[in-house]
Coordinates of C-alpha atoms and ligand atoms in Angstrom, one line a residue:
X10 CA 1.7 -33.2 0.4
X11 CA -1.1 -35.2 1.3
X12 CA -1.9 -38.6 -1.0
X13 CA -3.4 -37.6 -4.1
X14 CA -2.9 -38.1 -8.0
X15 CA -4.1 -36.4 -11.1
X16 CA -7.0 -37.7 -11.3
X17 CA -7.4 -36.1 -7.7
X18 CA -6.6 -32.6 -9.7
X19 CA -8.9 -33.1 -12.5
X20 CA -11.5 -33.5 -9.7
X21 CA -10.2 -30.4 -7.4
X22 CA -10.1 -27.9 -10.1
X23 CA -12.5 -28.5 -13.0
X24 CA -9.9 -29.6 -15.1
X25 CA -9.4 -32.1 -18.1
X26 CA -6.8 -35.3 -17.5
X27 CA -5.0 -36.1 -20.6
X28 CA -2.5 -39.1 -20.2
X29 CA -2.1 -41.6 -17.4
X30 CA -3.5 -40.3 -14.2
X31 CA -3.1 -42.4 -11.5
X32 CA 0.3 -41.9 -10.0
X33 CA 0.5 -40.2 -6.7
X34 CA 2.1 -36.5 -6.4
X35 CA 4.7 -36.5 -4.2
X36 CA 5.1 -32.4 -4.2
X37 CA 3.5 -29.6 -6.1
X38 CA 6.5 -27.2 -7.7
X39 CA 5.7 -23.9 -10.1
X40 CA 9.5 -23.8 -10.8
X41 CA 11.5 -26.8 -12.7
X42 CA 14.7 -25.8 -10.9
X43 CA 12.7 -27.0 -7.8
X44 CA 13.1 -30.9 -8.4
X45 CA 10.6 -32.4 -10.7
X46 CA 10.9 -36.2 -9.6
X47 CA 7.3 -37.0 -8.7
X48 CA 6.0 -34.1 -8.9
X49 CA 2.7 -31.8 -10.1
X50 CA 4.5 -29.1 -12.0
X51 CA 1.8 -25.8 -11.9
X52 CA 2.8 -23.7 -15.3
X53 CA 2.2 -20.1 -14.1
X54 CA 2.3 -17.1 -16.7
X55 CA 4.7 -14.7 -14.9
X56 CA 5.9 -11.0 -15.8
X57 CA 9.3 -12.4 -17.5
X58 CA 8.6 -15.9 -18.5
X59 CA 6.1 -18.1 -18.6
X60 CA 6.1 -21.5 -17.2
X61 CA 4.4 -23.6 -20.0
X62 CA 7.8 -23.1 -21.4
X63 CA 8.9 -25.7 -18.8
X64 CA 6.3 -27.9 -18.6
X65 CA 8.1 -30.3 -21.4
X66 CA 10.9 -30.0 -19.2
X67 CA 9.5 -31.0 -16.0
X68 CA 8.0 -34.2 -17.7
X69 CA 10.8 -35.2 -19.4
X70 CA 12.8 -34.4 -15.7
X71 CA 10.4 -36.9 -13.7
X72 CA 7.1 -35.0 -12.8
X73 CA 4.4 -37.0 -12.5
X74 CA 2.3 -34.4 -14.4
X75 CA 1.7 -30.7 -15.5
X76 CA -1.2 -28.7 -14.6
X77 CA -1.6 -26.5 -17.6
X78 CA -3.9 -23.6 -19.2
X79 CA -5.8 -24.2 -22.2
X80 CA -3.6 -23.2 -25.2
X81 CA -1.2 -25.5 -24.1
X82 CA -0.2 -27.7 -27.4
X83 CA 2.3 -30.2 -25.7
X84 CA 1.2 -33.9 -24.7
X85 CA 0.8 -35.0 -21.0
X86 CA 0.3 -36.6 -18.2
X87 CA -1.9 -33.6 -17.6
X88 CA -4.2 -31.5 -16.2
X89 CA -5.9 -28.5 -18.4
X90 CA -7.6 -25.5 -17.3
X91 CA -8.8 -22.4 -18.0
X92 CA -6.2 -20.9 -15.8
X93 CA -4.0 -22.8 -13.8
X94 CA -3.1 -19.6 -11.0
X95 CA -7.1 -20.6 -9.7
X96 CA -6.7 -24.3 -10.2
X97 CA -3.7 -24.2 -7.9
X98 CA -5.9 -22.3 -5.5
X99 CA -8.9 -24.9 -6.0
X100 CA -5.8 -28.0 -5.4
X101 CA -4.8 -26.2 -1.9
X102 CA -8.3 -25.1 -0.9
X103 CA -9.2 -29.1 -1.3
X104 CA -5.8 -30.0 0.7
X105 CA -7.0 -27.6 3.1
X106 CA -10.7 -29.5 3.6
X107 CA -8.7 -32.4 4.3
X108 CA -5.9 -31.2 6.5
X109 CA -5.8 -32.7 10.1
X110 CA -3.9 -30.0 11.2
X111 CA -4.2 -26.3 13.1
X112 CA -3.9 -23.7 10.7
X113 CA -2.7 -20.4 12.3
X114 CA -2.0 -17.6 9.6
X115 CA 0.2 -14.7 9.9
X116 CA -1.0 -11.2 8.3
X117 CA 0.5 -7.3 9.1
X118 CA 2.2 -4.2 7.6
X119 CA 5.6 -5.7 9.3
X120 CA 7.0 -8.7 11.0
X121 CA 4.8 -11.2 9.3
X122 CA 7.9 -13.1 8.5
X123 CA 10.2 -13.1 12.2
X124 CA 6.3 -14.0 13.8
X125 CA 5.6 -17.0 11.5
X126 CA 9.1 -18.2 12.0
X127 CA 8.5 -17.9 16.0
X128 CA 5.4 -19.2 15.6
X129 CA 6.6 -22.1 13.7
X130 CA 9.3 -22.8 16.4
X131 CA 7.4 -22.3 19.5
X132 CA 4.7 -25.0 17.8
X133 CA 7.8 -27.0 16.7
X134 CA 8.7 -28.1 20.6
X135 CA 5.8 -29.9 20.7
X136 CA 3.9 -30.7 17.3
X137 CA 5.0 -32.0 13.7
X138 CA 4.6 -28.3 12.1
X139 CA 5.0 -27.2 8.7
X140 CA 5.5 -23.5 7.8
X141 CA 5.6 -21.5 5.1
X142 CA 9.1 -21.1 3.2
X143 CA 11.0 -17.9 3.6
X144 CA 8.3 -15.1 2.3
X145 CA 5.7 -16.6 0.4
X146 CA 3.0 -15.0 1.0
X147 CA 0.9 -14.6 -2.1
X148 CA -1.7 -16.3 -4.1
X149 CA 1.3 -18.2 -5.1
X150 CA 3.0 -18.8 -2.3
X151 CA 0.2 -19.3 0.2
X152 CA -1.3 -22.4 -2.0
X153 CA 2.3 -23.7 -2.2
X154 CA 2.4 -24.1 1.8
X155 CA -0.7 -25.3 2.3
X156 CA 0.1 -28.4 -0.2
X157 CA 3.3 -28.9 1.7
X158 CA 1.5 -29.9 4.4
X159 CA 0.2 -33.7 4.5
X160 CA -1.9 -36.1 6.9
X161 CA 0.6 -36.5 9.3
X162 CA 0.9 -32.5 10.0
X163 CA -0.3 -31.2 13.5
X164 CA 0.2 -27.6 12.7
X165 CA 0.3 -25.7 9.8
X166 CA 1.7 -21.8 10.3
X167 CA 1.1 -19.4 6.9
X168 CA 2.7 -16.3 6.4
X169 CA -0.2 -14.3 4.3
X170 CA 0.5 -11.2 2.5
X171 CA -2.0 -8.5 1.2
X172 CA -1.7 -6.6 -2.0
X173 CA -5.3 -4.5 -1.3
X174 CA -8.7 -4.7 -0.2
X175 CA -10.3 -8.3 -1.4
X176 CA -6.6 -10.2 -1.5
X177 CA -7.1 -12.2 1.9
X178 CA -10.3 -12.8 1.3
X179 CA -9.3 -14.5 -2.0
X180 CA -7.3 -16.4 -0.2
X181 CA -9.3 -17.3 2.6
X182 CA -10.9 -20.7 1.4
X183 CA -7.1 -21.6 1.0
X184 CA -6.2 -20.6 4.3
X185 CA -8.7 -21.6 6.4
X186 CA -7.5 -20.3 9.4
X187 CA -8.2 -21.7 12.6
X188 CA -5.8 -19.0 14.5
X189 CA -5.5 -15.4 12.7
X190 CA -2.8 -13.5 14.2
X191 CA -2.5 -9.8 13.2
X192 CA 1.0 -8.4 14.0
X193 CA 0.4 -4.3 13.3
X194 CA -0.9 -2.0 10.8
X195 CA 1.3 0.8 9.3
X196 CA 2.3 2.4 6.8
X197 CA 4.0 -0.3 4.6
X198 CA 2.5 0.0 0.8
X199 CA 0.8 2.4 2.0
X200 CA 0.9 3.5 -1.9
X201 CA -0.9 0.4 -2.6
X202 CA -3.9 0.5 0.2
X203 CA -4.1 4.6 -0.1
X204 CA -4.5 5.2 3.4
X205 CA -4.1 3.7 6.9
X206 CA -7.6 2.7 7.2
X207 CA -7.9 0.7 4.0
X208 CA -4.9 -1.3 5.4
X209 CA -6.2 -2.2 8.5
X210 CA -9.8 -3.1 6.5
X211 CA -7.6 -5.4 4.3
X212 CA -5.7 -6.9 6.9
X213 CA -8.6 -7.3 8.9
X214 CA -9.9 -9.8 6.2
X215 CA -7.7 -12.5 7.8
X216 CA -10.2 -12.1 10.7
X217 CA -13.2 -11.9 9.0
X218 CA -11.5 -15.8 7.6
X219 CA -12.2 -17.2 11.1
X220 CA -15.0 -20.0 11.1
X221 CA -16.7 -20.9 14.3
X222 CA -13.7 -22.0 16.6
X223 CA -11.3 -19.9 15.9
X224 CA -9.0 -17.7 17.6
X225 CA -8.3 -14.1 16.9
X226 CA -4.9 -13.2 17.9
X227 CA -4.3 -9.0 17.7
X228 CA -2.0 -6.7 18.9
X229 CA -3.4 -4.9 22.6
X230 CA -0.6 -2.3 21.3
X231 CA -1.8 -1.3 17.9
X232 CA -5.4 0.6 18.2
X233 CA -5.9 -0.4 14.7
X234 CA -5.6 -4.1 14.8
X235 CA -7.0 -4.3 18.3
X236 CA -10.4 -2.8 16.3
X237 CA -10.6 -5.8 14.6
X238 CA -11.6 -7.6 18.3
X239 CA -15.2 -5.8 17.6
X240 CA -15.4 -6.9 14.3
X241 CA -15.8 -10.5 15.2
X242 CA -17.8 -13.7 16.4
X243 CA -14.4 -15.4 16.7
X244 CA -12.6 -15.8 20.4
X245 CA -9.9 -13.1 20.8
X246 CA -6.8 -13.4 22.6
X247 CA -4.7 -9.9 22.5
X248 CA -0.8 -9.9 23.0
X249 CA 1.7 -6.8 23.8
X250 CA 3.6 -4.7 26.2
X251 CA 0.6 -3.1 27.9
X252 CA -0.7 -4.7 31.3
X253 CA -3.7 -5.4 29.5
X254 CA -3.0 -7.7 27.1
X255 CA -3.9 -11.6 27.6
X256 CA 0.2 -12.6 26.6
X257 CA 2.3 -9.9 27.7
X258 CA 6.3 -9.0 28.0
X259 CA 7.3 -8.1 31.5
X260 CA 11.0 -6.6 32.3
X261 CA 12.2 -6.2 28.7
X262 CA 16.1 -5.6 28.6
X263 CA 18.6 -5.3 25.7
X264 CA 21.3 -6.8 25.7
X265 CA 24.9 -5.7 24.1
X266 CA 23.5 -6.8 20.9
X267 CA 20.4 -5.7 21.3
X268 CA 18.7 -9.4 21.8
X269 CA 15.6 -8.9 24.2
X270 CA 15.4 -10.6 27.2
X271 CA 12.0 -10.3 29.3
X272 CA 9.2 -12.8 30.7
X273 CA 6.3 -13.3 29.0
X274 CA 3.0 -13.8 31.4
X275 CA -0.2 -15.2 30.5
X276 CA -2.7 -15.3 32.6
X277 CA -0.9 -17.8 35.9
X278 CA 1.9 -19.0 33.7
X279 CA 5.0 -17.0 33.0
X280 CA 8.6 -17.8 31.3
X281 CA 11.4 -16.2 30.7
X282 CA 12.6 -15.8 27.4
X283 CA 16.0 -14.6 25.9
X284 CA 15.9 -14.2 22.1
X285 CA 18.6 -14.2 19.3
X286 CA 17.5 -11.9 16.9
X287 CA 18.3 -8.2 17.6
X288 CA 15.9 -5.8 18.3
X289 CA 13.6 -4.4 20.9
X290 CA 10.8 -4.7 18.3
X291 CA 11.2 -8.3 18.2
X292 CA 9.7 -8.4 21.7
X293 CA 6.4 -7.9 19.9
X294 CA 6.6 -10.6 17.8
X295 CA 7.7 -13.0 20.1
X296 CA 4.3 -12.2 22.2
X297 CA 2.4 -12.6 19.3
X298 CA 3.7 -16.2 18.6
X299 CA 3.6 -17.2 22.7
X300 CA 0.0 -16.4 21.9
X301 CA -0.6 -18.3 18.9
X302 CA 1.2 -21.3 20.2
X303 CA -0.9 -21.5 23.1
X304 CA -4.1 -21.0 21.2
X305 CA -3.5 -24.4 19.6
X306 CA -2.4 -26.0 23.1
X307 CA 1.0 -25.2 23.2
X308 CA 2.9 -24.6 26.4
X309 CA 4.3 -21.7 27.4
X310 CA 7.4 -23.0 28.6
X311 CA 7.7 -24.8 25.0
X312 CA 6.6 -21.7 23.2
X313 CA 9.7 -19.6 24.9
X314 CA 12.4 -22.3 24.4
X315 CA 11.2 -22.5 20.5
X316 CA 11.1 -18.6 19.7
X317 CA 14.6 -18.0 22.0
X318 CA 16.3 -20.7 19.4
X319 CA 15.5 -18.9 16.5
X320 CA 18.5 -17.1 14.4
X321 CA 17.7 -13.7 12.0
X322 CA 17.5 -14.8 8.5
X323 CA 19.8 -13.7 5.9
X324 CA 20.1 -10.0 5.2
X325 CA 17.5 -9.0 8.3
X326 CA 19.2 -7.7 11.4
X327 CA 22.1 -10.1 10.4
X328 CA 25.1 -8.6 12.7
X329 CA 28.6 -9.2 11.8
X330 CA 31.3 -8.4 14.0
X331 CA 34.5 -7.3 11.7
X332 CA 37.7 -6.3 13.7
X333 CA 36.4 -3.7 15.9
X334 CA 33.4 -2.9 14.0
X335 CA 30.1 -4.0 13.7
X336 CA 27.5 -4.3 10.8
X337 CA 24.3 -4.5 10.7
X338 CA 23.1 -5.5 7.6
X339 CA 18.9 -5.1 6.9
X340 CA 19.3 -4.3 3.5
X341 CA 16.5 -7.4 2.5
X342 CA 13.6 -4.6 2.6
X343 CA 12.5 -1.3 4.2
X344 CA 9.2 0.4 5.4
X345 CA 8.7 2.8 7.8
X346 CA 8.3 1.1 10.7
X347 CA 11.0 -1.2 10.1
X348 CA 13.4 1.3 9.3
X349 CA 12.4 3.3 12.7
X350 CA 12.9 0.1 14.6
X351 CA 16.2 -0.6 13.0
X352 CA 17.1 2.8 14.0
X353 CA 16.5 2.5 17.4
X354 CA 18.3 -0.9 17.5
X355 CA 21.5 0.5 16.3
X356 CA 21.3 2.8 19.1
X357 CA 21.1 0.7 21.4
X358 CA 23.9 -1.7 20.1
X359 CA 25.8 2.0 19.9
X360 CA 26.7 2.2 23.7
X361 CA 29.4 5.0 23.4
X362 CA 30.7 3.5 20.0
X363 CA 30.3 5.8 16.7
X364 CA 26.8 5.1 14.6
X365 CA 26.5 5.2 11.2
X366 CA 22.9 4.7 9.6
X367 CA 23.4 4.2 6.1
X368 CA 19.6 4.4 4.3
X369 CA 18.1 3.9 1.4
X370 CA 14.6 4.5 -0.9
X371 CA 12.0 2.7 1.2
X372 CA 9.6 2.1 -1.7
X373 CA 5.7 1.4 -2.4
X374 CA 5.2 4.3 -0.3
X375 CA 3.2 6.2 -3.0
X376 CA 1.7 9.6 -2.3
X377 CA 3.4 9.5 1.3
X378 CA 6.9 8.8 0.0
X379 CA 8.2 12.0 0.6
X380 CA 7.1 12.9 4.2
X381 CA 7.7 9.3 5.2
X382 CA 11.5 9.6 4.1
X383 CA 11.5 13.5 6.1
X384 CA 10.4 11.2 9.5
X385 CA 13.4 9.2 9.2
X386 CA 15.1 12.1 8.2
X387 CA 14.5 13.4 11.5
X388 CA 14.9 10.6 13.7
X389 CA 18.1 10.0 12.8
X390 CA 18.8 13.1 14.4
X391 CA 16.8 13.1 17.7
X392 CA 17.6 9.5 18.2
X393 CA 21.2 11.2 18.1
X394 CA 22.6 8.6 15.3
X395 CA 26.7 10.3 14.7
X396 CA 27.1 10.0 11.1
X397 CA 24.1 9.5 8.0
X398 CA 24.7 7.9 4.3
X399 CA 21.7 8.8 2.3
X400 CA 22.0 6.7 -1.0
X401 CA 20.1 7.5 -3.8
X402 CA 18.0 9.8 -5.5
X403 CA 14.7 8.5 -4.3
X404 CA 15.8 8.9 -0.6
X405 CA 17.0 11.7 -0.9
X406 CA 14.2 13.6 1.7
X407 CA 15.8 11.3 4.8
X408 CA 19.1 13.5 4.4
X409 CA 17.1 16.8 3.6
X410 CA 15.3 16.4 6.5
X411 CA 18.1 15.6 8.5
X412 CA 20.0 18.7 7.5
X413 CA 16.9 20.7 8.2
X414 CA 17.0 18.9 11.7
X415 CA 20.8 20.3 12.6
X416 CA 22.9 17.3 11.3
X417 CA 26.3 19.8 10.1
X418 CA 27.4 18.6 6.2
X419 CA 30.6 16.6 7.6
X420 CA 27.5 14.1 9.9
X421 CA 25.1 13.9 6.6
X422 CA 26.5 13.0 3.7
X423 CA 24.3 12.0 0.3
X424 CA 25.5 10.0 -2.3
X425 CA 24.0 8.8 -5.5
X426 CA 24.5 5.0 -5.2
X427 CA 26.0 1.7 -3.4
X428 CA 29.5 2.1 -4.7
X429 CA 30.0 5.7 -3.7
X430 CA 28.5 4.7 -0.4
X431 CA 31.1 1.9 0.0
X432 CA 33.9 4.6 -1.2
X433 CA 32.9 6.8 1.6
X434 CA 32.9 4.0 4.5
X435 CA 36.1 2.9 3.8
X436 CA 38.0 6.3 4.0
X437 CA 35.5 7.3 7.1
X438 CA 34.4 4.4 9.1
X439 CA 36.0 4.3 12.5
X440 CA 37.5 1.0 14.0
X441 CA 34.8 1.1 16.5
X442 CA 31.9 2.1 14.3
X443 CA 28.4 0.1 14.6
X444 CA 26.9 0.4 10.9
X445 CA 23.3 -0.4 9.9
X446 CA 22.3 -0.8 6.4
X447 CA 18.6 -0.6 5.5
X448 CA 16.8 0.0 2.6
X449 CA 14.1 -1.5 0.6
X450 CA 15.1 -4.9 -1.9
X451 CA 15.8 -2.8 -4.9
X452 CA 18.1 -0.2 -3.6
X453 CA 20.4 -3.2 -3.5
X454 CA 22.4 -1.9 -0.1
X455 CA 23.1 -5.7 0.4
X456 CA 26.4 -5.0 -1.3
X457 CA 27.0 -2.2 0.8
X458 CA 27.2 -4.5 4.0
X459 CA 28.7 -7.4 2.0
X460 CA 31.5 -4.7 0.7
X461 CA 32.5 -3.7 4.2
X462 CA 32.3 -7.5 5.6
X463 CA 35.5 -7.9 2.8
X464 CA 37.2 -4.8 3.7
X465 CA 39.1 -6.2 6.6
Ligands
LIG94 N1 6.9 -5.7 14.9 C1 7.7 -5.1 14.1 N2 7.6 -3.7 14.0 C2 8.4 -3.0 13.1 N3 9.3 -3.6 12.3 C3 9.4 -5.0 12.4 C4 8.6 -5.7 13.3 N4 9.0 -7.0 13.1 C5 9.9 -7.1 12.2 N5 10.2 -5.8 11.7 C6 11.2 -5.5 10.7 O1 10.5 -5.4 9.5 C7 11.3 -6.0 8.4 C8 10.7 -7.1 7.8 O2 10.4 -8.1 8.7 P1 9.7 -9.4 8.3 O3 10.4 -10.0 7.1 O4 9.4 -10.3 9.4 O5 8.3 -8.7 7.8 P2 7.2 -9.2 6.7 O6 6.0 -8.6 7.2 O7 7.3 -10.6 6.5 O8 7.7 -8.4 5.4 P3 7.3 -8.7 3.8 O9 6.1 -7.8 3.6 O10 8.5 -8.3 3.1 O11 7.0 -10.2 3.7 C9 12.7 -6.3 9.1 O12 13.5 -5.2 8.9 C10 12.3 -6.5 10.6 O13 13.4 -6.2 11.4
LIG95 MG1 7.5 -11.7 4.8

């Protein structure tokens, strides 16, 4: 974090200091199990427990004080407030003011995550760059990156999520982006935003976030993001696979894992790039990141030899090669478009080998829940997949579908959970089979591909 001290925070967010103020915050945490040495401990009211529970804790533990809400009875160092979610945004938004460093922020319906992890790496080569952790995304998370980032910080990449119309913009004095990139628009939460259009207006809100400066960076490939070029004073830089786009891939081949390997070309310059993470979608993303870098200065060359090191993170794409057989395990979370490009990955990891696509519920899908499930349904079947696992009651339209499609009962089988999916892999799997797993965080499939991992 950059220097600051309680006093600092009384200051930032309107709040009252109670106790000894003057000791400098070495981190800012909103869970004890964290660390609290030195640190600003932020007690949030959550769905299942709320953090003022802790804040005793964390002071007893080493934090140098709490940032607490009104009808908090204990004794400090702290910080009161009327609500200490928006004081944590006031803290970050006044980090941001201060922050040195390139901010380039990350929004999209899918691969938010793989692009701000490239991003992060291609910067990396070059720049002392702090990224956000994992998946935070929200209007806790996003605050929670920008204060990790301190004086000496060059570039700052953040992964920013949207919930609806008016969420980015929330977020935006936070942010403060001087690079927005916009990866797609599709039908993820669709339930949430209602419609396509409403999504694209809410991601387009990271745009609209630009001040004079700053870089738009949007998808030539996506008509709905490349809108958002018309929509602003900013500069805008597109990426893709079309011959248009400003950063482009050229010569894309798959590998026998299905790792991309292609050239990217920007206006004279041009690398190659071979990437670790399997995927033809991940082409996309890799483009996206090439063009971010360089918005902020970055070489090419450096850009491609930071995105080709980067590994898939746990339960997305992870492969695992057991005897003879292969899983695929992207049980970590489902939409549509991620579950078609999973799809087509395992095809072309499949090669002559048996493919099994075991799927479940993609959720937050709302009114379109059904027919999105009968599109997978389906492309299982043209996309000529062998065998199909449907588990669960709420996916059960993907194995209507397919049956509708022509799969025979002995290719489509449904079953009502994980363990009865596991039963049925063990007596059926060939030795050669290549298996993926996908389906949203809750359908819990992650045991699925864990399960078969043990079997040998
Ligand atoms: N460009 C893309 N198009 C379609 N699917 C993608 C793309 N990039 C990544 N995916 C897939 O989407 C899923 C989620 O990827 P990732 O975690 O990067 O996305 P995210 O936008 O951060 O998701 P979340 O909303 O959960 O934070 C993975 O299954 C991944 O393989
Ligand atoms: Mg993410």
């Amino acid at each position: 974090v950059l220097a600051f001290t309680l006093i600092d925070v009384a200051a930032a967010t309107g709040g009252s200091l109670e106790g000894e103020g003057g000791a400098r915050v070495l981190s800012v945490v909103t869970d004890t199990r964290q660390g609290c040495a030195g640190v600003l401990f932020v007690a949030l009211r959550g769905e299942h427990s709320d953090g003022h529970r802790y804040a005793e804790d964390a002071l007893r533990a080493g934090a140098v004080g709490v940032l607490v809400g009104s009808e908090y009875s204990g004794t400090g160092p702290l910080v009161r407030v009327p609500d200490p979610l928006t004081a944590l945004a006031a803290l970050a938004a006044a980090a941001r003011a201060r922050l040195r460093a390139k901010v380039i922020a990350v929004t999209g319906s899918s691969g938010k995550t793989t692009t701000k992890d490239f991003i992060a790496a291609a910067c990396g080569v070059e720049r002392r760059t702090v990224a956000s952790r994992a998946s935070y995304n929200n209007e806790i998370g996003v605050p929670l990156t920008v204060l990790s980032a301190d004086e000496d910080t060059e570039v700052l990449v953040v992964e920013v999520g949207s919930r609806g119309l008016g969420h980015i913009a929330s977020l935006a004095p936070v942010v403060g982006p001087d690079v927005a990139v916009v990866t797609n628009v599709g039908s993820a939460h669709i339930g949430m935003f209602g419609s396509i259009e409403v999504t694209a207006r809410a991601k387009s809100e990271l745009v609209h976030a630009l001040g004079g400066g700053g870089v738009a960076v949007l998808n030539q490939d996506d008509a709905n993001v490349l809108e958002m070029a018309a929509g602003t004073g900013a500069a805008v830089v597109t990426f893709g696979r079309s011959p248009a786009a400003d950063v482009r891939a050229q010569n894309v081949t798959l590998d026998e894992r299905a790792c991309a390997s292609f050239s990217i070309v920007a206006g004279t310059e041009q690398t190659d790039v071979v990437l670790r993470v399997p995927g033809e979608h991940m082409v996309i993303n890799a483009v996206a990141a090439a063009a971010a870098a360089r918005a902020v200065g970055i070489t090419l060359h450096s850009a491609a030899a930071g995105i080709g090191g980067i590994e898939s993170a746990q339960w997305r794409m992870q492969i695992s090669d057991k005897g003879g057989r292969r899983i695929i395990n992207d049980a970590y979370n489902a939409n549509p478009d991620s579950t078609v490009a999973a799809l087509k990955t395992l095809v072309s990891m499949g090669r002559g080998r048996p493919t099994w696509a075991v799927l479940g519920h993609m959720a937050e899908l709302g009114a379109r829940s059904t027919v999105e499930h009968d599109l997978i349904g389906r492309l299982v079947v043209r996309l000529g997949i062998h065998r199909l696992v449907t588990v669960g009651a709420d996916a059960r339209p993907i194995h209507e579908a397919a049956r509708l499609e022509g799969l025979q009962p002995e290719e489509a089988t449904f079953v009502p959970d994980a363990d009865a999916a596991i039963r049925l892999l063990r007596d059926s799997l060939e030795a050669d089979a290549v298996v993926l797993v996908k389906a949203s965080r809750a359908a819990g499939l992650e045991r699925v591909a864990a399960a078969l991992g043990d079997a040998e």
